[in-house]
C-alpha positions as a printed Julia matrix, in Angstrom:
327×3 Matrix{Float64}:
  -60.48  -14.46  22.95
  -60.52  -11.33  25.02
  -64.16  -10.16  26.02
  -63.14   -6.58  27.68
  -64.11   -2.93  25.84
  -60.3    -2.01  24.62
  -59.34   -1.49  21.21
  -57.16   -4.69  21.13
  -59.53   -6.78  22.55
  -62.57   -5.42  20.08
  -59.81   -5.88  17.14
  -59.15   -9.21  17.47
  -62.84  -10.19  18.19
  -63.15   -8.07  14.4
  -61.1   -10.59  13.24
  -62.59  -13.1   14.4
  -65.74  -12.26  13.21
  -64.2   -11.98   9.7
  -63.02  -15.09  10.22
  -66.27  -16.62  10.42
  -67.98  -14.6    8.09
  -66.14  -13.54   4.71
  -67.83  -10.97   3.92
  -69.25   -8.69   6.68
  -70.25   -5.1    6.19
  -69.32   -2.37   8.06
  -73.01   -2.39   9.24
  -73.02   -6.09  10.16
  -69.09   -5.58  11.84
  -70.54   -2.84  14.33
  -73.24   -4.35  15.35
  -71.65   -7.85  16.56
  -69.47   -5.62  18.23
  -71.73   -3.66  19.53
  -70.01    0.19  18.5
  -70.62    2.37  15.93
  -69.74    1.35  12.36
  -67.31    4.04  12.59
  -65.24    2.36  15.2
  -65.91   -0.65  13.21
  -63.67    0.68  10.09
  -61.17    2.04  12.92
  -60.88   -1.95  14.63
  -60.8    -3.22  10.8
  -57.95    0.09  10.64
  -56.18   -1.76  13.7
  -55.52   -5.04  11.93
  -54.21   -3.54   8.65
  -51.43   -2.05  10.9
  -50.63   -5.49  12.39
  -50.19   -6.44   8.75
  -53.24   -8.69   8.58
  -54.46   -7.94   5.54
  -58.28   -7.12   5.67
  -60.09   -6.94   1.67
  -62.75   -4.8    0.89
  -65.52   -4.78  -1.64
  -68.21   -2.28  -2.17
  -71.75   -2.83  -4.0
  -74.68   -5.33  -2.5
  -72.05   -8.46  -2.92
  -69.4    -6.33  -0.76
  -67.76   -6.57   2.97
  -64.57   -7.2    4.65
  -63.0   -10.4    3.83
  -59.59  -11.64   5.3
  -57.09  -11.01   2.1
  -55.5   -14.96   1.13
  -53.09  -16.71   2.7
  -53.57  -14.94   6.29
  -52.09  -17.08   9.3
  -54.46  -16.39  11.63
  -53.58  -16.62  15.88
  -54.32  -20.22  17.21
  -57.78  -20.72  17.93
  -59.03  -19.13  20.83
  -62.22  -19.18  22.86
  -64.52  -17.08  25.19
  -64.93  -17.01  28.9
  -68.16  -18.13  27.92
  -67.05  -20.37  25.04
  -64.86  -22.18  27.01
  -67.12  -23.25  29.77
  -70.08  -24.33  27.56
  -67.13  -26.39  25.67
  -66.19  -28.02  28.89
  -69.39  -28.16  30.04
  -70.91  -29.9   26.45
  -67.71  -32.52  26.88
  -68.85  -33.67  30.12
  -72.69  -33.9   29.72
  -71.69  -36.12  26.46
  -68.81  -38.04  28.13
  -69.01  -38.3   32.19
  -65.64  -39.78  32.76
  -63.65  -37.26  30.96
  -63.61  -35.96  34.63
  -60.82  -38.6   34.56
  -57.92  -37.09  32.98
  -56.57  -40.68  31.52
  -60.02  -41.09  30.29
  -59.26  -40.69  26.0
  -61.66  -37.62  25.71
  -60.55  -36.44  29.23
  -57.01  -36.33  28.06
  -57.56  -34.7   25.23
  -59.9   -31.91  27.44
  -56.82  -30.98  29.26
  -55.1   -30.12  26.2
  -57.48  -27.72  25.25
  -57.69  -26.65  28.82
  -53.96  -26.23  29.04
  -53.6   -24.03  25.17
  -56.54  -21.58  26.77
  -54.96  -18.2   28.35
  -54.6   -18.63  32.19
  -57.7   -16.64  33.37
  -59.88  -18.55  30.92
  -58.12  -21.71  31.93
  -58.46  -21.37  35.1
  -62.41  -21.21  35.05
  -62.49  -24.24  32.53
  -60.33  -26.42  34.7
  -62.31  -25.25  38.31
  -65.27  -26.1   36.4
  -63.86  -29.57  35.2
  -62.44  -30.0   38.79
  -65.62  -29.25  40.9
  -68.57  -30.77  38.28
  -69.45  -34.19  39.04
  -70.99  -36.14  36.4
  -73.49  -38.87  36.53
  -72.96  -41.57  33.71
  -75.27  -42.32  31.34
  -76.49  -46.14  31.37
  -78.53  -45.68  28.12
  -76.04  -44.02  26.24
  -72.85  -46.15  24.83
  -69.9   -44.66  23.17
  -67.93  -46.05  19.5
  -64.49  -46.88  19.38
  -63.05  -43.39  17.7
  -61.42  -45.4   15.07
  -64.71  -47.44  13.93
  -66.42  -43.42  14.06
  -63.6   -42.42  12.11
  -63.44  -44.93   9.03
  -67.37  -44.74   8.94
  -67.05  -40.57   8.58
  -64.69  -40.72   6.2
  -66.78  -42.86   3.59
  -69.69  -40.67   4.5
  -67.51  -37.58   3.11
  -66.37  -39.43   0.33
  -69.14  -41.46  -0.6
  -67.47  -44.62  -0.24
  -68.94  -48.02   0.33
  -68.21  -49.95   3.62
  -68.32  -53.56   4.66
  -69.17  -53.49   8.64
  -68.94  -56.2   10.92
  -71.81  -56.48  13.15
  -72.6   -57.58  16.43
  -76.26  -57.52  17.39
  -77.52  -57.64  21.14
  -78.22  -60.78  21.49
  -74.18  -62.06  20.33
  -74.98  -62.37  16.3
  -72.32  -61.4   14.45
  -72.4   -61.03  10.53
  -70.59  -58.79   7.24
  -72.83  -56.23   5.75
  -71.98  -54.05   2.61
  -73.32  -51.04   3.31
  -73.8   -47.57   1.51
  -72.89  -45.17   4.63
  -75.32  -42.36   4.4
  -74.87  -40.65   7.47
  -73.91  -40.53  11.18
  -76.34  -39.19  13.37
  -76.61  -39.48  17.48
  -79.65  -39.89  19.1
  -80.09  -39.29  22.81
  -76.64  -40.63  23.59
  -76.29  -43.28  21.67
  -74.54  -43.14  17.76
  -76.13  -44.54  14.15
  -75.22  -45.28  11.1
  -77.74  -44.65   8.5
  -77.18  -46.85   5.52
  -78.62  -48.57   2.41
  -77.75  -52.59   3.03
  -76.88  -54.49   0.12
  -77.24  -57.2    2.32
  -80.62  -56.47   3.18
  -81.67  -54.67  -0.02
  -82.95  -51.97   2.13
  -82.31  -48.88   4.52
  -81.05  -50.08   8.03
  -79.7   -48.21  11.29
  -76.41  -49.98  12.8
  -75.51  -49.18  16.18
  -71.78  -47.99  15.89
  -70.98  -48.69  19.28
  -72.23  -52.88  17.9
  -69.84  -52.2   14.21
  -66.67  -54.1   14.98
  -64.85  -53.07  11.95
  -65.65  -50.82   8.89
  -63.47  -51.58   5.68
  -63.54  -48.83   2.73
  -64.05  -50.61  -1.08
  -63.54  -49.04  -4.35
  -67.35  -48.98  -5.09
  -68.72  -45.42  -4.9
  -72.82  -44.91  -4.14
  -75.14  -41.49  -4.47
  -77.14  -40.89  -1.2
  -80.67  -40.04  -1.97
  -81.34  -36.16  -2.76
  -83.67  -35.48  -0.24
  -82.64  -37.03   2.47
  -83.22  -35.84   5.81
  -80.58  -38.26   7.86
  -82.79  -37.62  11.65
  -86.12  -38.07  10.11
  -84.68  -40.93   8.17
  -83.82  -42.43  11.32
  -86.78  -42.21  13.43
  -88.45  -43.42  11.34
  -86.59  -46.45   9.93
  -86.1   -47.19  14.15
  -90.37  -47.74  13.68
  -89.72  -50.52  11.44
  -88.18  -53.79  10.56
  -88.26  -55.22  14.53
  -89.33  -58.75  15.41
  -92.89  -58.08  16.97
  -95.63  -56.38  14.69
  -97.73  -53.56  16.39
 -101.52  -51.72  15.07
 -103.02  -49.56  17.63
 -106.42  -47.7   17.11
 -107.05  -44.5   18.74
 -110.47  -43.21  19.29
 -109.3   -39.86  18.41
 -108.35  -38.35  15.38
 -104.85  -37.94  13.56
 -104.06  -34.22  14.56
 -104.58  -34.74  18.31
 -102.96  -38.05  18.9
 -100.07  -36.88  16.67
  -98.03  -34.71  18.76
  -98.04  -37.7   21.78
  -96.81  -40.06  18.95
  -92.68  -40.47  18.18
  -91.6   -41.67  15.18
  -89.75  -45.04  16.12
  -93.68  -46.2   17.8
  -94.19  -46.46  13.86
  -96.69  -44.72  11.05
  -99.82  -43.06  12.24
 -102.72  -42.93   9.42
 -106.32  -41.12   9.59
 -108.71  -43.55  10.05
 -111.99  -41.79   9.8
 -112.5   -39.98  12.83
 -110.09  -42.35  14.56
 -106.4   -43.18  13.88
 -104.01  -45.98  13.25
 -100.36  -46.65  14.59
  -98.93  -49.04  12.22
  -95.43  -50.51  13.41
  -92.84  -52.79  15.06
  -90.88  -53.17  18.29
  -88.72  -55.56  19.45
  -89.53  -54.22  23.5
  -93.14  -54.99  23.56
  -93.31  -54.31  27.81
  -91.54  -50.81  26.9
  -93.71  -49.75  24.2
  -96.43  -50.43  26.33
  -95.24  -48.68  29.68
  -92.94  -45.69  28.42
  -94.87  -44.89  25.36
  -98.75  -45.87  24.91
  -99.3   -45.08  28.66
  -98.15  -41.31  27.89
 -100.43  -40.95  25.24
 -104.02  -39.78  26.82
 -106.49  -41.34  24.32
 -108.78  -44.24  24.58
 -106.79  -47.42  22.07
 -107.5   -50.7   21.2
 -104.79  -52.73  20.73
 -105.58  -54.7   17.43
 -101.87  -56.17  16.89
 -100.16  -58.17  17.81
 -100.52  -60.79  20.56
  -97.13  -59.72  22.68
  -98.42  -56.1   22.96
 -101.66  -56.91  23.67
 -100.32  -58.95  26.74
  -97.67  -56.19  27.6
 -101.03  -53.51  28.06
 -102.76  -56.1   30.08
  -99.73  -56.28  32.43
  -99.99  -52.54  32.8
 -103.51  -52.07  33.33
 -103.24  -54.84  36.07
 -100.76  -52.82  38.19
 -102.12  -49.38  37.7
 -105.69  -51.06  38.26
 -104.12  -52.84  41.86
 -102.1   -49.17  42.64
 -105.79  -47.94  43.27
 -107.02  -50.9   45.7
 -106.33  -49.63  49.2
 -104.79  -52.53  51.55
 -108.55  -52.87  53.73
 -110.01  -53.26  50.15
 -107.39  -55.99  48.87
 -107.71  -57.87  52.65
 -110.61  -60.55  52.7
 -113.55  -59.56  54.94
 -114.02  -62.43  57.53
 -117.86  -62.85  58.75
């Protein structure tokens, strides 16, 4: 979409806007384009003559609203637009540098439909960007992402084939409440039959997804990333209870929601939860947290701490003081 200050390119930005928003005042038109609202109604003038036919209501309900069945132009993007596109498709997928990488292929379509001097930028960008991959993140196969989607929109009940980390592979009948990615890496949210119970499935570990003819009702409230982080707390091989000899509101903020549940105790607090990393919970997480704890449960954590205190205890021993004085 044209960015400059002439009529044409203001009108079609107009129409864009309408686009967007059914239902934009006069008021509301000028401003996003940043004239008067009297050039506003002229731009809105502009696309009546190109026989794009641009409704108006008056009253606190009114606006411009494109009229029904307008064809619109083919999508179109922004200088701007274009790059942070480009630039979003790359920070999520590294090796759609490559352009017979499956997203990188389909990049260079939308690279190729943009007009040349947006194009160009997009594709110097793509050509000149290096991108590091991710080892934490791990990508779905489309089709899997696809199936699961679909009985999300439709509220259709899924049977997903599972394989966990350590080979295990097993059928679940699921109801697929939502899709939600988490610092690179993609989860289905979902009430197991199996399990009798809310779980989190990796969809880069679902093998398969097949639809059934059972329909489900997700829950009213639900709030699929807080769902998740904290269902992530739970459910994991090795229990974990950490006391903190501070209270709730200030060891709150250093707590995330997969560590597990943190309680007033008093004027301590309790971290109630699970892991099945016990060395990373104690390294990457508890060591961030600047509070005195006791680890209270269980036994694997405890040791996990101990390993950590050890090194940062030996990081502060100079080599004279570790070396055994000879008399």
């Amino acid at each position: 979409m044209p960015t400059g200050s002439s009529p044409t390119a203001r009108a079609l930005r107009a129409l864009e806007i309408l686009q967007a928003r059914p239902g934009t005042t006069a008021d509301q038109l000028a401003s996003s384009l940043g004239v008067t609202e009297r050039a506003a109604r002229r731009y809105v003038g502009i696309l009546r003559e190109a026989g794009i036919p641009v409704e108006s209501a008056r009253g606190p309900y009114g606006g411009y609203r494109l009229g029904r069945g307008t064809r619109l132009p083919p999508v179109v993007f922004t200088e701007e637009q274009a790059l942070a596109l480009v630039m979003a498709v790359l920070d999520g997928q590294p090796a759609a540098i490559d352009a017979d990488d499956l997203v990188g292929s389909a990049l260079s379509k939308v690279i190729r439909a943009l007009p040349e001097s947006i194009g160009r930028q997009a594709a110097a960008l793509r050509a000149h960007a290096s991108a590091a991959p991710d080892r934490q993140s791990a990508r779905p196969n489309p089709a899997i992402m696809s199936a699961l989607v679909t009985a999300v929109a439709d509220r259709r009940r899924v049977v997903v084939t599972y394989r966990s980390e350590s080979g295990e592979e097993w059928d679940a009948e699921v109801d697929p409440w939502a899709v939600v990615v988490r610092y690179g890496r993609w989860y289905l949210l979902c009430h197991s039959h199996r399990a009798e119970a809310i779980r989190t499935y990796r969809v880069d570990r679902i093998h398969a997804a097949r639809h059934t003819p059972h329909s489900f009702t997700p829950p009213g409230d639900l709030d699929p990333v807080a769902a998740l982080e904290e269902n992530l707390g739970t459910g994991w091989k090795y229990l974990t209870r950490v006391v903190f000899d501070a209270p709730q509101e200030k060891v709150a903020p250093w707590i995330r929601p997969p560590m597990g549940r943190l309680e007033p105790d008093g004027d301590r607090c309790v971290l109630v939860g699970s892991t099945r990393n016990p060395a990373m919970y104690a390294q990457e997480w508890l060591a961030t947290v600047p509070f005195a704890f006791v680890v209270e449960e269980g036994p694997e954590l405890r040791a996990a701490v101990a390993t950590v205190a050890a090194r940062f205890g030996a990081a502060g021993i100079t080599r004279r003081e570790r070396e055994p004085r000879v008399r």
